Amino acid sequence: MCGIVGYVGEKQAAPILLDGLSKLEYRGYDSAGIAVFDGEKINMTKAKGRLKVLEEITHGGSTMPGVLGVGHTRWATHGEPSDVNAHPHLNRDGSIAVVHNGIIENYLKLKKKLVKKGYEFVSDTDTEVIAHLLDYYYDGNPLRAITKVMHRMEGSYALGIIFKDFPDELYAVRKDSPLIVGHTETGSIIASDVPAVLKYTRDVYFIENEEIVRMEKDSMEFFNVDEEQIEKEPVHIEWDVDAAEKGGYEHFMLKEMYEQPKAITDTFSPRIRGNEIVIEELNMSDEDIRAVKKLMIVACGSAYHAGVTGKYVFEGMARIPVEVDLASEFRYRDPILEEGTLVIVISQSGETADSLAALRESRERGAKVLGIVNVVGSSIAREADNVMYTWAGPEIAVATTKAYSCQLIALYLLAVKFAKVRGQISDAQVKEYIEDLKRLPDQVELLLNNKNKIQKFANRYLAAKDVFFIGRGIDYAISLEGSLKLKEISYIHSEAYAAGELKHGTISLIEEGTLVTAVLTQEDLFKKMISNIVEVRTRGAFVLAVTTEGNDEVKKAADYVIYIPRTNRFFTNSLAIIPLQLFGYYISVGRGCDVDKPRNLAKSVTVE
Ligand code: AGP
C-alpha cells in the first residue's frame, strides 16, 4: 500500500510533496521519491530507505524547484526495495512521470509487448510499464493517453501523473486503490489517503473506480473512462489525524481486518488465469512438482498456524505428506530432510529470527526452500530459493489478520497447483476451487459486517479467566489461531486443543461457566464435535460454536452459535477465523488493552 501525493499550484511543489508523504509514513514503506517540473524539464529524486533520506538529498525540497509535481512512498510488491525501483517512474524521454499504488496484474505481458516495440526498462516494477504505456499512447492529449492505458491494464491502481507538455496540469486516476483530491489555498492536491491533505483542506473528493481527474491551480475536472465529463461532490472530513491514519477505524487491527477482502483478492487474482492456477514465482516445472516427496512447513506464531492449516489442505487435496514445525524447534532438533523434501517457510515480516535460521538450516542441509512472505525484499524473501508474496500490504497491528489470511490463500493456491500437476484433482475440481476462492472476499466481508453480534457476545466475557478453543482437523488449526488472537491482545489465558484430546487431561480444567469455543466446519467430524461439546457442557462449560450455515443441529448442543457461509472443506479457515479475530479484538477493546501494540510483543521478532 504505497503513499501518493501530487500538487499543482502557486507554491513550490517539493516541500508540499515531502510534507504530504511524511503524513503517510505510518503506512509502512521501503523507499520514496518525488518528481517536479521546473519549467523546462521534469527533475526526479528517489531513494531507498526512510523519507528522511530524500529530505536530506533534496534539502527539504529546495533543490527541486517547480510548482507541479508528484511524490511516492513505496511498499514494494514487484521488484526489491531500491533507488531504481522507487517511484516516480519516467517514460523514455523523461517527459512523463507517474506514481502508482496498487498491482498491475498483467504487467509482464504488457512489458513483453513494450520491449518488442523497443522500450527499455530500468526497474523490476510493474509501475514502469505504466510510464512506457503512457508514452506509447501519448500523442499530445494526456486524457486520451490515460484512458487508452486504462483499457490495457488489469489489476488495481491509483495514479498521479504529470506531463512536461502540460505544466499547469496534474492528472490522477483510480481503480480499486484509494485516491482523494482537493483544493488548497494555493492550488490542487491529490493523495492516496486523507492524512496527507488534512493540513491543507478538509473538503475532499473521493475518486471512484475508473474516474480520471484533471487538476489545475484553481480548477479540477472529472472524467469517466470514456472521457465524458462527470460531476462530483466534495466530502467534508471530520477525522483528526490519528483517526485519519486508521482510515476512520478505531485501531489499525480493525482497519486491517476490513482490508482482508481486498488483500485476499490481491493475493489470488494475479495467480488465476482462466481456470488455471499460475504461480510463476514458484520456478518449479511440473516435473519438479511431481518430484516433491514431502513438504516441511516451518514458521512461528500465526504463520505456524497457517502452516498447520496447510498440512491438512496439502495432505487432503494433493496427497503429499506434510510435516509442520515451529521454527524455534526445527532449527535445533537436527532435522532430517530427506531427498525430495520441499521446505516452506512462512513469514509476514520475512525477518523473524527463528524462521530465518530455519531457512538457513534447511538450505545447509541441501533442501530447496520456498518462502511465503509479505514484505518484499526481506531477508527470508531474499534467502529462499523462491518466494511467493502475499500481497496483503503493510500490516501495522502487532496481531496479524490480513497477512495471516493471505498466507492461507497462498497455501490454497499451492495445494491446488500441486494437486492438479500430481493428478490428484481434475480440471473440473480446479475450476470449482477457483470459484470458491473468488467467493471468499465477499464471504469475508459478510462476516465482518456481522461484527455487532460478536461484539455483544464478547462483552459478556471481558472478565473471563480461561478460554478454550477446540476443533478437529482443519478446525484444530483454526482453534490455534483463534486462541492466539484472543490471548495476545486481551491478556486472557487461552488454549487451543484438538477436541479429541480433551479427555486426556484438559477437561479437568472445565468449570461452571468456562467459555469453550468449538469450531465445527468439517462435515465428516460434526458428530464427533457435537459429542465433545456435550462433554464440556455437562461439566459446566458455556459453548460458543462456530459452524457452517445449515448445520442447525449445533443449536441443540451449543449455547451460542455463529454461522459462516459455505465453502469447500479446505477453505473454511479463511471464514471461521473472521469471527474469532473479531472476538479477540472486542474483548481486548472492552478490557482497555492496547489493541495495536499489546504489551511485551513486537511486530517482528528479529531476535531469538
Ligand atoms: C501473530 O498475531 C503474532 N504477531 C506473531 O505470532 C507472528 O505471527 C509471529 O511472530 C511470526 O511473525 P512473521 O509472520 O513475521 O514471521
Coordinates of C-alpha atoms and ligand atoms in Angstrom, one line a residue:
M1 CA 0.0 0.0 0.0
C2 CA 2.1 2.9 -1.3
G3 CA 1.6 6.5 -0.5
I4 CA 0.9 9.0 -3.3
V5 CA 0.9 12.8 -3.2
G6 CA 0.6 15.3 -6.1
Y7 CA 0.4 19.1 -6.2
V8 CA -0.1 21.8 -8.8
G9 CA -0.4 25.5 -7.7
E10 CA 1.4 28.7 -7.0
K11 CA 3.8 27.4 -4.3
Q12 CA 6.9 25.3 -4.6
A13 CA 5.7 21.7 -5.0
A14 CA 8.6 19.7 -3.5
P15 CA 8.1 20.8 0.2
I16 CA 4.4 20.1 -0.1
L17 CA 5.0 16.7 -1.5
L18 CA 7.6 15.8 1.2
D19 CA 5.2 17.1 3.9
G20 CA 2.3 15.0 2.4
L21 CA 4.5 11.9 2.2
S22 CA 5.6 12.3 5.8
K23 CA 1.9 12.1 6.8
L24 CA 1.7 8.8 5.0
E25 CA 4.8 7.3 6.6
Y26 CA 2.7 5.3 9.2
R27 CA 1.6 3.1 6.4
G28 CA 5.0 1.5 6.1
Y29 CA 7.3 1.8 3.1
D30 CA 10.8 1.0 2.0
S31 CA 11.7 3.8 -0.4
A32 CA 10.5 7.3 -1.5
G33 CA 10.8 9.7 -4.4
I34 CA 9.5 12.9 -6.0
A35 CA 9.3 14.3 -9.5
V36 CA 8.9 18.1 -10.1
F37 CA 8.6 20.0 -13.4
D38 CA 11.0 23.0 -13.2
G39 CA 9.6 24.9 -16.2
E40 CA 11.8 23.1 -18.7
K41 CA 12.2 19.5 -17.6
I42 CA 10.9 17.0 -15.0
N43 CA 13.5 16.5 -12.3
M44 CA 13.3 13.4 -10.2
T45 CA 15.0 12.3 -6.9
K46 CA 14.3 9.0 -5.3
A47 CA 16.0 6.9 -2.6
K48 CA 15.7 3.6 -0.8
G49 CA 15.1 3.9 2.9
R50 CA 13.3 6.5 5.0
L51 CA 11.7 9.7 3.8
K52 CA 14.4 11.5 5.8
V53 CA 17.0 10.4 3.2
L54 CA 15.0 12.0 0.4
E55 CA 14.5 15.2 2.5
E56 CA 18.3 15.4 3.1
I57 CA 19.2 14.8 -0.6
T58 CA 16.8 17.5 -1.7
H59 CA 17.4 19.8 1.2
G60 CA 13.8 19.7 2.2
G61 CA 12.8 20.0 -1.5
S62 CA 14.7 23.2 -2.2
T63 CA 16.9 21.6 -4.8
M64 CA 13.8 20.8 -6.9
P65 CA 12.1 24.0 -8.0
G66 CA 8.7 23.9 -9.7
V67 CA 5.0 24.2 -8.9
L68 CA 3.9 20.9 -10.4
G69 CA 5.0 17.5 -9.0
V70 CA 4.2 14.0 -7.7
G71 CA 5.6 12.1 -4.8
H72 CA 5.5 8.5 -3.5
T73 CA 6.4 6.2 -0.6
R74 CA 6.8 2.7 -1.9
W75 CA 5.7 -0.6 -0.2
A76 CA 7.3 -3.0 -2.7
T77 CA 5.2 -5.6 -4.4
H78 CA 7.2 -6.2 -7.6
G79 CA 10.9 -5.5 -7.5
E80 CA 13.0 -5.3 -4.4
P81 CA 13.3 -2.1 -2.4
S82 CA 16.0 0.0 -4.2
D83 CA 16.6 3.5 -5.6
V84 CA 15.8 2.4 -9.2
N85 CA 12.6 0.6 -8.2
A86 CA 11.4 3.5 -6.1
H87 CA 8.7 5.7 -7.8
P88 CA 8.2 8.0 -9.6
H89 CA 8.9 6.3 -12.9
L90 CA 9.5 8.2 -16.2
N91 CA 8.9 7.4 -19.8
R92 CA 11.9 7.2 -22.1
D93 CA 12.4 10.9 -22.8
G94 CA 11.5 11.9 -19.2
S95 CA 8.5 13.9 -20.4
I96 CA 6.0 11.9 -18.3
A97 CA 6.3 11.0 -14.6
V98 CA 3.9 8.6 -12.8
V99 CA 3.5 7.4 -9.2
H100 CA 1.3 4.3 -8.5
N101 CA -0.3 2.5 -5.7
G102 CA -1.6 -1.0 -6.5
I103 CA -0.7 -4.1 -8.5
I104 CA -0.8 -4.3 -12.3
E105 CA -1.6 -8.0 -12.7
N106 CA -0.8 -8.2 -16.4
Y107 CA 2.4 -6.1 -16.3
L108 CA 4.6 -8.9 -17.5
K109 CA 2.5 -9.4 -20.7
L110 CA 2.5 -5.6 -21.3
K111 CA 6.2 -5.3 -20.6
K112 CA 7.0 -8.0 -23.2
K113 CA 4.9 -6.1 -25.8
L114 CA 6.7 -2.8 -25.0
V115 CA 10.1 -4.4 -25.1
K116 CA 9.2 -5.8 -28.5
K117 CA 8.4 -2.2 -29.5
G118 CA 11.8 -1.1 -28.4
Y119 CA 11.1 0.2 -24.9
E120 CA 13.9 -0.3 -22.4
F121 CA 13.2 -0.9 -18.7
V122 CA 15.4 0.2 -15.9
S123 CA 13.4 -1.2 -13.0
D124 CA 11.7 -4.5 -12.0
T125 CA 8.5 -2.8 -11.1
D126 CA 5.0 -3.1 -12.6
T127 CA 4.7 0.7 -12.4
E128 CA 7.4 1.4 -15.0
V129 CA 5.1 -0.4 -17.5
I130 CA 2.5 2.4 -17.0
A131 CA 5.1 5.1 -17.7
H132 CA 6.0 3.5 -21.0
L133 CA 2.4 2.7 -21.9
L134 CA 1.5 6.4 -21.4
D135 CA 4.5 7.2 -23.7
Y136 CA 3.2 4.7 -26.3
Y137 CA -0.3 6.2 -26.4
Y138 CA 0.6 9.8 -25.8
D139 CA 0.0 11.9 -29.0
G140 CA -0.4 15.3 -27.3
N141 CA -3.6 14.5 -25.5
P142 CA -2.9 13.4 -21.9
L143 CA -6.5 12.4 -21.2
R144 CA -6.7 10.2 -24.3
A145 CA -3.4 8.6 -23.4
I146 CA -4.6 7.8 -19.9
T147 CA -7.9 6.3 -21.0
K148 CA -6.1 4.1 -23.5
V149 CA -3.7 2.9 -20.8
M150 CA -6.6 2.2 -18.5
H151 CA -8.1 -0.1 -21.1
R152 CA -4.9 -2.2 -21.3
M153 CA -4.2 -2.5 -17.5
E154 CA -5.6 -5.3 -15.3
G155 CA -5.4 -5.0 -11.6
S156 CA -5.5 -2.1 -9.1
Y157 CA -4.1 1.4 -9.4
A158 CA -4.2 4.9 -8.1
L159 CA -2.0 7.0 -10.3
G160 CA -0.6 10.5 -10.1
I161 CA 0.7 11.7 -13.5
I162 CA 2.4 14.8 -14.8
F163 CA 3.2 15.7 -18.5
K164 CA 6.0 18.1 -19.3
D165 CA 3.9 19.5 -22.2
F166 CA 1.2 20.4 -19.7
P167 CA 3.0 22.3 -16.9
D168 CA -0.2 23.6 -15.4
E169 CA -2.0 20.2 -15.1
L170 CA -1.9 17.4 -12.7
Y171 CA -3.7 14.1 -13.5
A172 CA -4.9 11.4 -11.3
V173 CA -6.8 8.1 -11.9
R174 CA -8.2 5.3 -9.8
K175 CA -9.2 1.7 -10.0
D176 CA -9.5 -0.2 -6.6
S177 CA -6.7 1.6 -4.8
P178 CA -7.9 4.7 -2.8
L179 CA -7.4 8.2 -4.2
I180 CA -8.6 11.6 -3.0
V181 CA -8.2 15.1 -4.4
G182 CA -8.9 18.5 -3.1
H183 CA -8.3 22.2 -3.4
T184 CA -5.9 24.1 -1.1
E185 CA -5.5 27.8 -0.7
T186 CA -2.6 27.8 -3.1
G187 CA -3.5 25.0 -5.6
S188 CA -4.8 21.5 -6.0
I189 CA -3.6 18.3 -4.3
I190 CA -4.0 14.5 -4.7
A191 CA -3.2 11.8 -2.2
S192 CA -3.8 8.1 -1.6
D193 CA -5.1 8.8 1.9
V194 CA -6.7 11.6 4.0
P195 CA -3.8 12.3 6.4
A196 CA -1.7 13.8 3.6
V197 CA -4.2 16.6 2.8
L198 CA -5.7 17.4 6.2
K199 CA -3.2 20.2 6.7
Y200 CA -4.5 21.9 3.6
T201 CA -8.1 21.0 3.3
R202 CA -10.9 19.0 4.9
D203 CA -13.1 19.1 1.8
V204 CA -12.0 16.3 -0.5
Y205 CA -13.3 14.4 -3.4
F206 CA -13.1 10.6 -3.2
I207 CA -12.3 9.3 -6.6
E208 CA -14.3 6.3 -7.7
N209 CA -13.2 3.4 -9.9
E210 CA -12.2 4.4 -13.5
E211 CA -12.6 8.1 -12.8
I212 CA -9.9 10.5 -14.0
V213 CA -9.2 13.9 -12.6
R214 CA -7.5 16.8 -14.4
M215 CA -6.4 19.5 -12.0
E216 CA -5.1 23.0 -12.4
K217 CA -4.2 25.5 -9.7
D218 CA -7.8 26.8 -9.4
S219 CA -9.8 24.1 -11.1
M220 CA -10.5 20.4 -11.4
E221 CA -12.5 18.4 -13.9
F222 CA -13.6 14.8 -13.5
F223 CA -14.0 12.3 -16.4
N224 CA -15.0 8.7 -16.8
V225 CA -13.1 6.2 -18.8
D226 CA -15.0 7.3 -22.0
E227 CA -13.6 10.8 -21.5
E228 CA -17.1 12.1 -20.6
Q229 CA -17.0 14.9 -18.0
I230 CA -18.8 14.0 -14.7
E231 CA -19.8 15.9 -11.7
K232 CA -18.7 15.0 -8.2
E233 CA -19.5 16.4 -4.7
P234 CA -16.8 17.1 -2.1
V235 CA -17.0 15.4 1.3
H236 CA -16.1 17.2 4.5
I237 CA -13.6 15.2 6.6
E238 CA -14.3 15.4 10.4
W239 CA -11.4 13.0 11.4
D240 CA -8.4 14.1 13.3
V241 CA -5.0 12.9 12.1
D242 CA -4.9 9.9 14.3
A243 CA -8.3 8.7 13.1
A244 CA -7.4 9.5 9.5
E245 CA -4.3 7.3 9.7
K246 CA -6.6 4.4 10.6
G247 CA -9.0 5.3 7.8
G248 CA -11.6 6.2 10.4
Y249 CA -11.3 2.8 12.2
E250 CA -10.6 2.9 15.9
H251 CA -7.5 0.7 15.6
F252 CA -5.2 -0.5 12.8
M253 CA -6.1 -4.1 13.7
L254 CA -9.8 -3.4 12.8
K255 CA -8.8 -1.5 9.7
E256 CA -6.6 -4.4 8.6
M257 CA -9.4 -6.9 9.3
Y258 CA -11.5 -4.9 6.9
E259 CA -8.8 -4.9 4.4
Q260 CA -8.9 -8.7 4.2
P261 CA -11.3 -9.0 1.3
K262 CA -9.0 -6.8 -0.9
A263 CA -5.8 -8.4 0.4
I264 CA -7.2 -11.9 -0.3
T265 CA -8.2 -10.7 -3.8
D266 CA -4.8 -9.1 -4.5
T267 CA -3.1 -12.4 -3.4
F268 CA -5.1 -14.9 -5.5
S269 CA -6.2 -12.8 -8.5
P270 CA -2.8 -12.4 -10.3
R271 CA -2.3 -16.2 -10.0
I272 CA -5.5 -17.2 -11.6
R273 CA -5.5 -17.3 -15.4
G274 CA -9.0 -18.5 -16.6
N275 CA -9.4 -21.9 -15.0
E276 CA -5.8 -22.4 -14.2
I277 CA -3.5 -21.6 -11.2
V278 CA -0.3 -20.0 -12.4
I279 CA 2.4 -19.3 -9.9
E280 CA 5.3 -18.1 -12.0
E281 CA 7.5 -17.2 -9.0
L282 CA 7.5 -20.8 -7.9
N283 CA 10.1 -21.5 -10.6
M284 CA 9.1 -25.2 -10.5
S285 CA 8.3 -27.2 -13.5
D286 CA 5.5 -29.8 -13.4
E287 CA 8.3 -32.4 -13.2
D288 CA 9.8 -30.6 -10.2
I289 CA 6.4 -30.6 -8.5
R290 CA 5.8 -34.2 -9.2
A291 CA 9.3 -35.0 -7.8
V292 CA 8.4 -33.5 -4.4
K293 CA 8.1 -36.3 -1.9
K294 CA 7.3 -34.3 1.3
L295 CA 6.7 -30.8 2.5
M296 CA 8.3 -29.4 5.6
I297 CA 6.4 -26.2 6.7
V298 CA 8.3 -24.1 9.2
A299 CA 7.2 -20.8 10.8
C300 CA 6.3 -19.1 14.1
G301 CA 3.1 -17.8 15.7
S302 CA 0.2 -17.2 13.4
A303 CA 2.4 -18.1 10.4
Y304 CA 2.8 -21.5 12.0
H305 CA -0.9 -21.8 12.5
A306 CA -1.3 -21.1 8.8
G307 CA 1.2 -23.9 8.2
V308 CA -0.9 -26.3 10.3
T309 CA -3.9 -25.5 8.0
G310 CA -1.5 -26.0 5.1
K311 CA -0.8 -29.5 6.3
Y312 CA -4.5 -30.5 6.2
V313 CA -5.0 -28.9 2.8
F314 CA -2.0 -30.3 1.1
E315 CA -2.4 -33.8 2.5
G316 CA -6.2 -33.8 1.9
M317 CA -6.1 -32.3 -1.6
A318 CA -2.7 -33.2 -3.1
R319 CA -1.9 -36.3 -1.0
I320 CA 1.6 -35.1 -0.2
P321 CA 3.0 -35.9 3.2
V322 CA 3.4 -32.7 5.2
E323 CA 5.3 -32.0 8.4
V324 CA 4.8 -28.7 10.2
D325 CA 7.1 -27.5 12.9
L326 CA 7.8 -24.4 14.9
A327 CA 10.9 -22.7 13.6
S328 CA 12.4 -22.4 17.1
E329 CA 12.1 -26.1 17.5
F330 CA 13.1 -27.1 14.0
R331 CA 16.4 -25.1 14.0
Y332 CA 17.8 -27.0 17.0
R333 CA 16.5 -30.5 16.5
D334 CA 19.0 -31.6 13.9
P335 CA 16.1 -32.1 11.4
I336 CA 16.0 -34.9 9.0
L337 CA 15.4 -33.6 5.5
E338 CA 15.3 -36.5 3.0
E339 CA 15.8 -36.1 -0.7
G340 CA 12.7 -34.6 -2.4
T341 CA 11.7 -32.5 0.7
L342 CA 10.5 -29.0 -0.1
V343 CA 10.7 -26.7 2.8
I344 CA 8.2 -23.9 3.0
V345 CA 9.0 -21.0 5.4
I346 CA 6.0 -18.7 6.1
S347 CA 6.6 -15.3 7.5
Q348 CA 4.7 -11.9 7.3
S349 CA 7.8 -9.8 8.1
G350 CA 10.4 -12.0 6.5
E351 CA 12.7 -11.1 9.3
T352 CA 11.7 -13.5 12.2
A353 CA 14.9 -14.7 13.6
D354 CA 13.8 -18.4 14.2
S355 CA 12.2 -18.7 10.8
L356 CA 15.3 -17.2 9.1
A357 CA 17.5 -19.6 11.0
A358 CA 15.3 -22.5 10.0
L359 CA 15.6 -21.4 6.3
R360 CA 19.4 -21.3 6.6
E361 CA 19.5 -24.7 8.4
S362 CA 17.3 -26.2 5.6
R363 CA 19.5 -24.8 2.8
E364 CA 22.6 -26.0 4.6
R365 CA 21.1 -29.5 4.5
G366 CA 20.6 -29.2 0.8
A367 CA 16.8 -28.7 0.8
K368 CA 15.0 -26.3 -1.5
V369 CA 13.2 -23.5 0.3
L370 CA 10.1 -21.7 -0.8
G371 CA 9.2 -18.5 1.2
I372 CA 5.7 -17.3 1.6
V373 CA 6.4 -13.7 2.7
N374 CA 4.6 -10.4 2.9
V375 CA 7.5 -8.0 2.9
V376 CA 9.2 -7.8 -0.5
G377 CA 13.0 -7.9 -0.3
S378 CA 13.0 -9.1 3.3
S379 CA 15.7 -11.5 4.5
I380 CA 13.6 -14.6 4.1
A381 CA 12.4 -13.4 0.7
R382 CA 16.0 -12.9 -0.4
E383 CA 17.5 -16.1 1.0
A384 CA 14.8 -18.5 -0.1
D385 CA 15.3 -20.3 -3.3
N386 CA 11.9 -19.0 -4.5
V387 CA 9.4 -16.6 -2.9
M388 CA 5.6 -16.4 -3.2
Y389 CA 4.5 -13.0 -1.9
T390 CA 1.3 -12.4 0.0
W391 CA 0.1 -9.0 -1.3
A392 CA -1.6 -8.0 2.0
G393 CA 0.1 -4.6 2.0
P394 CA 1.8 -3.2 5.2
E395 CA 0.4 -4.7 8.4
I396 CA 0.8 -2.3 11.3
A397 CA -1.1 -4.0 14.1
V398 CA 1.1 -6.5 16.0
A399 CA -1.7 -9.1 15.9
T400 CA -1.7 -10.3 12.3
T401 CA -5.0 -10.6 10.5
K402 CA -4.9 -9.8 6.8
A403 CA -1.3 -11.2 6.4
Y404 CA -2.4 -14.5 8.0
S405 CA -5.5 -14.7 5.7
C406 CA -3.2 -14.1 2.7
Q407 CA -0.8 -16.9 3.9
L408 CA -3.8 -19.2 3.8
I409 CA -4.6 -18.1 0.2
A410 CA -1.0 -18.7 -0.8
L411 CA -1.2 -22.2 0.6
Y412 CA -4.5 -23.0 -1.1
L413 CA -3.1 -21.8 -4.4
L414 CA 0.0 -24.0 -4.0
A415 CA -2.1 -27.0 -2.9
V416 CA -4.5 -26.8 -5.9
K417 CA -1.5 -26.4 -8.2
F418 CA 0.3 -29.3 -6.7
A419 CA -2.8 -31.5 -6.6
K420 CA -3.6 -30.8 -10.3
V421 CA 0.0 -31.4 -11.5
R422 CA 0.2 -34.6 -9.5
G423 CA -3.0 -35.9 -10.9
Q424 CA -5.0 -35.8 -7.7
I425 CA -7.7 -33.5 -8.9
S426 CA -9.4 -32.9 -12.2
D427 CA -9.8 -29.7 -14.3
A428 CA -13.3 -29.5 -13.1
Q429 CA -12.2 -29.6 -9.5
V430 CA -9.6 -26.9 -10.2
K431 CA -12.4 -24.8 -11.6
E432 CA -14.5 -25.4 -8.5
Y433 CA -11.7 -24.4 -6.2
I434 CA -11.1 -21.3 -8.2
E435 CA -14.8 -20.4 -8.0
D436 CA -14.6 -20.9 -4.2
L437 CA -11.5 -18.7 -4.0
K438 CA -13.3 -15.9 -5.8
R439 CA -16.3 -16.1 -3.4
L440 CA -14.1 -15.8 -0.3
P441 CA -13.7 -12.0 -0.3
D442 CA -17.4 -11.3 -0.3
Q443 CA -18.0 -14.0 2.3
V444 CA -15.3 -12.5 4.5
E445 CA -16.9 -9.1 4.0
L446 CA -20.3 -10.6 5.1
L447 CA -18.8 -12.0 8.3
L448 CA -17.0 -8.7 9.1
N449 CA -20.3 -6.9 8.7
N450 CA -21.7 -9.2 11.4
K451 CA -19.4 -7.6 13.9
N452 CA -22.1 -6.2 16.3
K453 CA -23.3 -9.7 17.2
I454 CA -19.7 -10.7 18.0
Q455 CA -19.1 -7.5 20.0
K456 CA -22.2 -8.1 22.1
F457 CA -21.1 -11.6 22.9
A458 CA -17.5 -10.6 23.6
N459 CA -18.7 -8.0 26.2
R460 CA -20.1 -10.9 28.2
Y461 CA -16.6 -12.4 28.6
L462 CA -14.4 -9.4 29.4
A463 CA -13.7 -10.9 32.9
A464 CA -13.0 -14.4 31.6
K465 CA -10.0 -16.1 33.2
D466 CA -9.6 -19.2 30.9
V467 CA -11.0 -19.7 27.4
F468 CA -10.6 -22.9 25.4
F469 CA -10.7 -23.4 21.7
I470 CA -11.4 -26.9 20.4
G471 CA -11.6 -28.3 16.9
R472 CA -10.7 -31.4 14.8
G473 CA -8.7 -31.4 11.6
I474 CA -8.6 -28.0 9.9
D475 CA -10.8 -26.8 12.8
Y476 CA -7.9 -27.5 15.2
A477 CA -5.7 -25.2 13.1
I478 CA -8.4 -22.5 13.2
S479 CA -8.6 -23.0 17.0
L480 CA -4.9 -22.4 17.3
E481 CA -5.1 -19.1 15.6
G482 CA -8.4 -18.1 17.3
S483 CA -6.8 -18.7 20.7
L484 CA -3.6 -16.7 19.9
K485 CA -5.7 -13.8 18.6
L486 CA -7.6 -13.7 21.9
K487 CA -4.7 -14.1 24.3
E488 CA -2.1 -11.9 22.6
I489 CA -4.3 -8.8 22.6
S490 CA -6.6 -9.3 25.7
Y491 CA -4.1 -11.0 28.0
I492 CA -6.7 -13.6 28.9
H493 CA -5.3 -17.1 29.2
S494 CA -6.5 -19.2 26.4
E495 CA -5.6 -22.6 24.9
A496 CA -6.4 -24.4 21.7
Y497 CA -6.9 -28.2 21.8
A498 CA -7.5 -30.9 19.4
A499 CA -11.0 -31.7 20.6
G500 CA -10.3 -35.4 20.8
E501 CA -7.5 -34.6 23.3
L502 CA -9.8 -33.0 25.9
K503 CA -10.4 -36.3 27.8
H504 CA -6.7 -36.8 28.0
G505 CA -6.3 -34.1 30.6
T506 CA -7.7 -30.7 29.8
I507 CA -11.3 -31.5 30.5
S508 CA -10.3 -31.4 34.2
L509 CA -9.9 -27.6 33.8
I510 CA -13.5 -27.1 32.7
E511 CA -15.6 -25.4 35.4
E512 CA -19.0 -23.8 35.7
G513 CA -19.1 -21.0 33.1
T514 CA -15.8 -21.8 31.4
L515 CA -16.0 -20.5 27.9
V516 CA -15.2 -23.1 25.3
T517 CA -15.2 -22.1 21.6
A518 CA -15.9 -25.1 19.4
V519 CA -15.1 -24.9 15.7
L520 CA -17.1 -27.3 13.5
T521 CA -16.6 -26.7 9.8
Q522 CA -15.7 -30.3 8.8
E523 CA -18.8 -32.2 8.0
D524 CA -17.2 -35.6 8.5
L525 CA -16.3 -34.6 12.0
F526 CA -19.5 -32.8 13.1
K527 CA -20.8 -35.7 15.1
K528 CA -17.5 -36.1 16.9
M529 CA -17.5 -32.4 17.7
I530 CA -21.1 -32.5 19.0
S531 CA -20.1 -35.1 21.5
N532 CA -17.1 -33.0 22.5
I533 CA -19.5 -30.1 23.0
V534 CA -21.8 -32.3 25.1
E535 CA -18.8 -33.5 27.1
V536 CA -17.7 -30.0 28.2
R537 CA -21.2 -28.6 28.6
T538 CA -22.1 -31.4 31.1
R539 CA -19.1 -30.2 33.1
G540 CA -20.4 -26.6 33.2
A541 CA -18.8 -25.0 30.1
F542 CA -20.5 -22.3 28.1
V543 CA -20.0 -23.3 24.5
L544 CA -19.7 -20.8 21.6
A545 CA -19.9 -22.8 18.4
V546 CA -18.5 -21.5 15.0
T547 CA -20.0 -23.7 12.3
T548 CA -21.2 -23.7 8.7
E549 CA -24.6 -22.4 7.6
G550 CA -27.3 -25.1 7.6
N551 CA -25.7 -27.1 10.4
D552 CA -28.7 -26.4 12.7
E553 CA -28.1 -29.5 14.8
V554 CA -25.4 -27.5 16.6
K555 CA -28.0 -25.2 18.0
K556 CA -29.3 -28.0 20.2
A557 CA -25.8 -28.7 21.6
A558 CA -24.1 -25.3 22.0
D559 CA -25.2 -22.2 23.9
Y560 CA -24.3 -19.7 21.2
V561 CA -23.8 -20.3 17.5
I562 CA -22.0 -18.2 14.9
Y563 CA -22.6 -19.3 11.3
I564 CA -20.1 -18.9 8.4
P565 CA -21.0 -19.2 4.7
R566 CA -20.5 -22.4 2.9
T567 CA -17.2 -23.1 1.1
N568 CA -15.3 -26.3 0.3
R569 CA -13.9 -28.1 3.3
F570 CA -10.3 -27.0 2.7
F571 CA -11.0 -23.2 2.7
T572 CA -13.2 -22.9 5.8
N573 CA -10.3 -21.5 7.9
S574 CA -10.5 -18.3 5.9
L575 CA -14.0 -17.8 7.0
A576 CA -14.2 -19.3 10.5
I577 CA -11.2 -17.1 11.6
I578 CA -13.1 -13.9 11.0
P579 CA -15.5 -14.1 13.9
L580 CA -12.6 -15.3 16.1
Q581 CA -10.5 -12.3 15.1
L582 CA -13.4 -10.0 15.9
F583 CA -14.0 -11.8 19.2
G584 CA -10.4 -11.3 20.3
Y585 CA -10.5 -7.7 19.1
Y586 CA -13.6 -6.7 21.0
I587 CA -12.5 -8.5 24.2
S588 CA -9.3 -6.5 24.0
V589 CA -11.1 -3.2 23.4
G590 CA -13.6 -4.0 26.2
R591 CA -10.7 -4.6 28.6
G592 CA -9.0 -1.4 27.6
C593 CA -5.9 -3.1 26.3
D594 CA -3.6 -1.6 23.7
V595 CA -5.0 -3.5 20.7
D596 CA -2.4 -2.5 18.1
K597 CA 0.6 -2.7 20.4
P598 CA -0.1 -5.3 23.0
R599 CA 2.3 -5.5 26.0
N600 CA 5.6 -7.5 25.6
L601 CA 5.1 -8.1 21.9
A602 CA 6.8 -6.8 18.7
K603 CA 5.5 -6.9 15.2
S604 CA 8.6 -8.7 14.0
V605 CA 10.6 -10.9 16.4
T606 CA 14.0 -10.4 14.9
V607 CA 15.8 -11.8 17.9
E608 CA 15.7 -15.3 19.5
Ligands
AGP1 C1 0.6 -13.1 15.4 O1 -0.5 -12.2 15.6 C2 1.8 -12.5 16.1 N1 2.1 -11.2 15.7 C3 3.0 -13.5 15.9 O2 2.6 -14.7 16.3 C4 3.6 -13.6 14.5 O3 2.7 -14.3 13.7 C5 4.9 -14.4 14.5 O4 5.8 -13.6 15.3 C6 5.5 -14.6 13.2 O5 5.8 -13.4 12.6 P1 6.2 -13.5 11.0 O6 5.0 -13.9 10.3 O7 6.5 -12.0 10.7 O8 7.4 -14.4 10.8

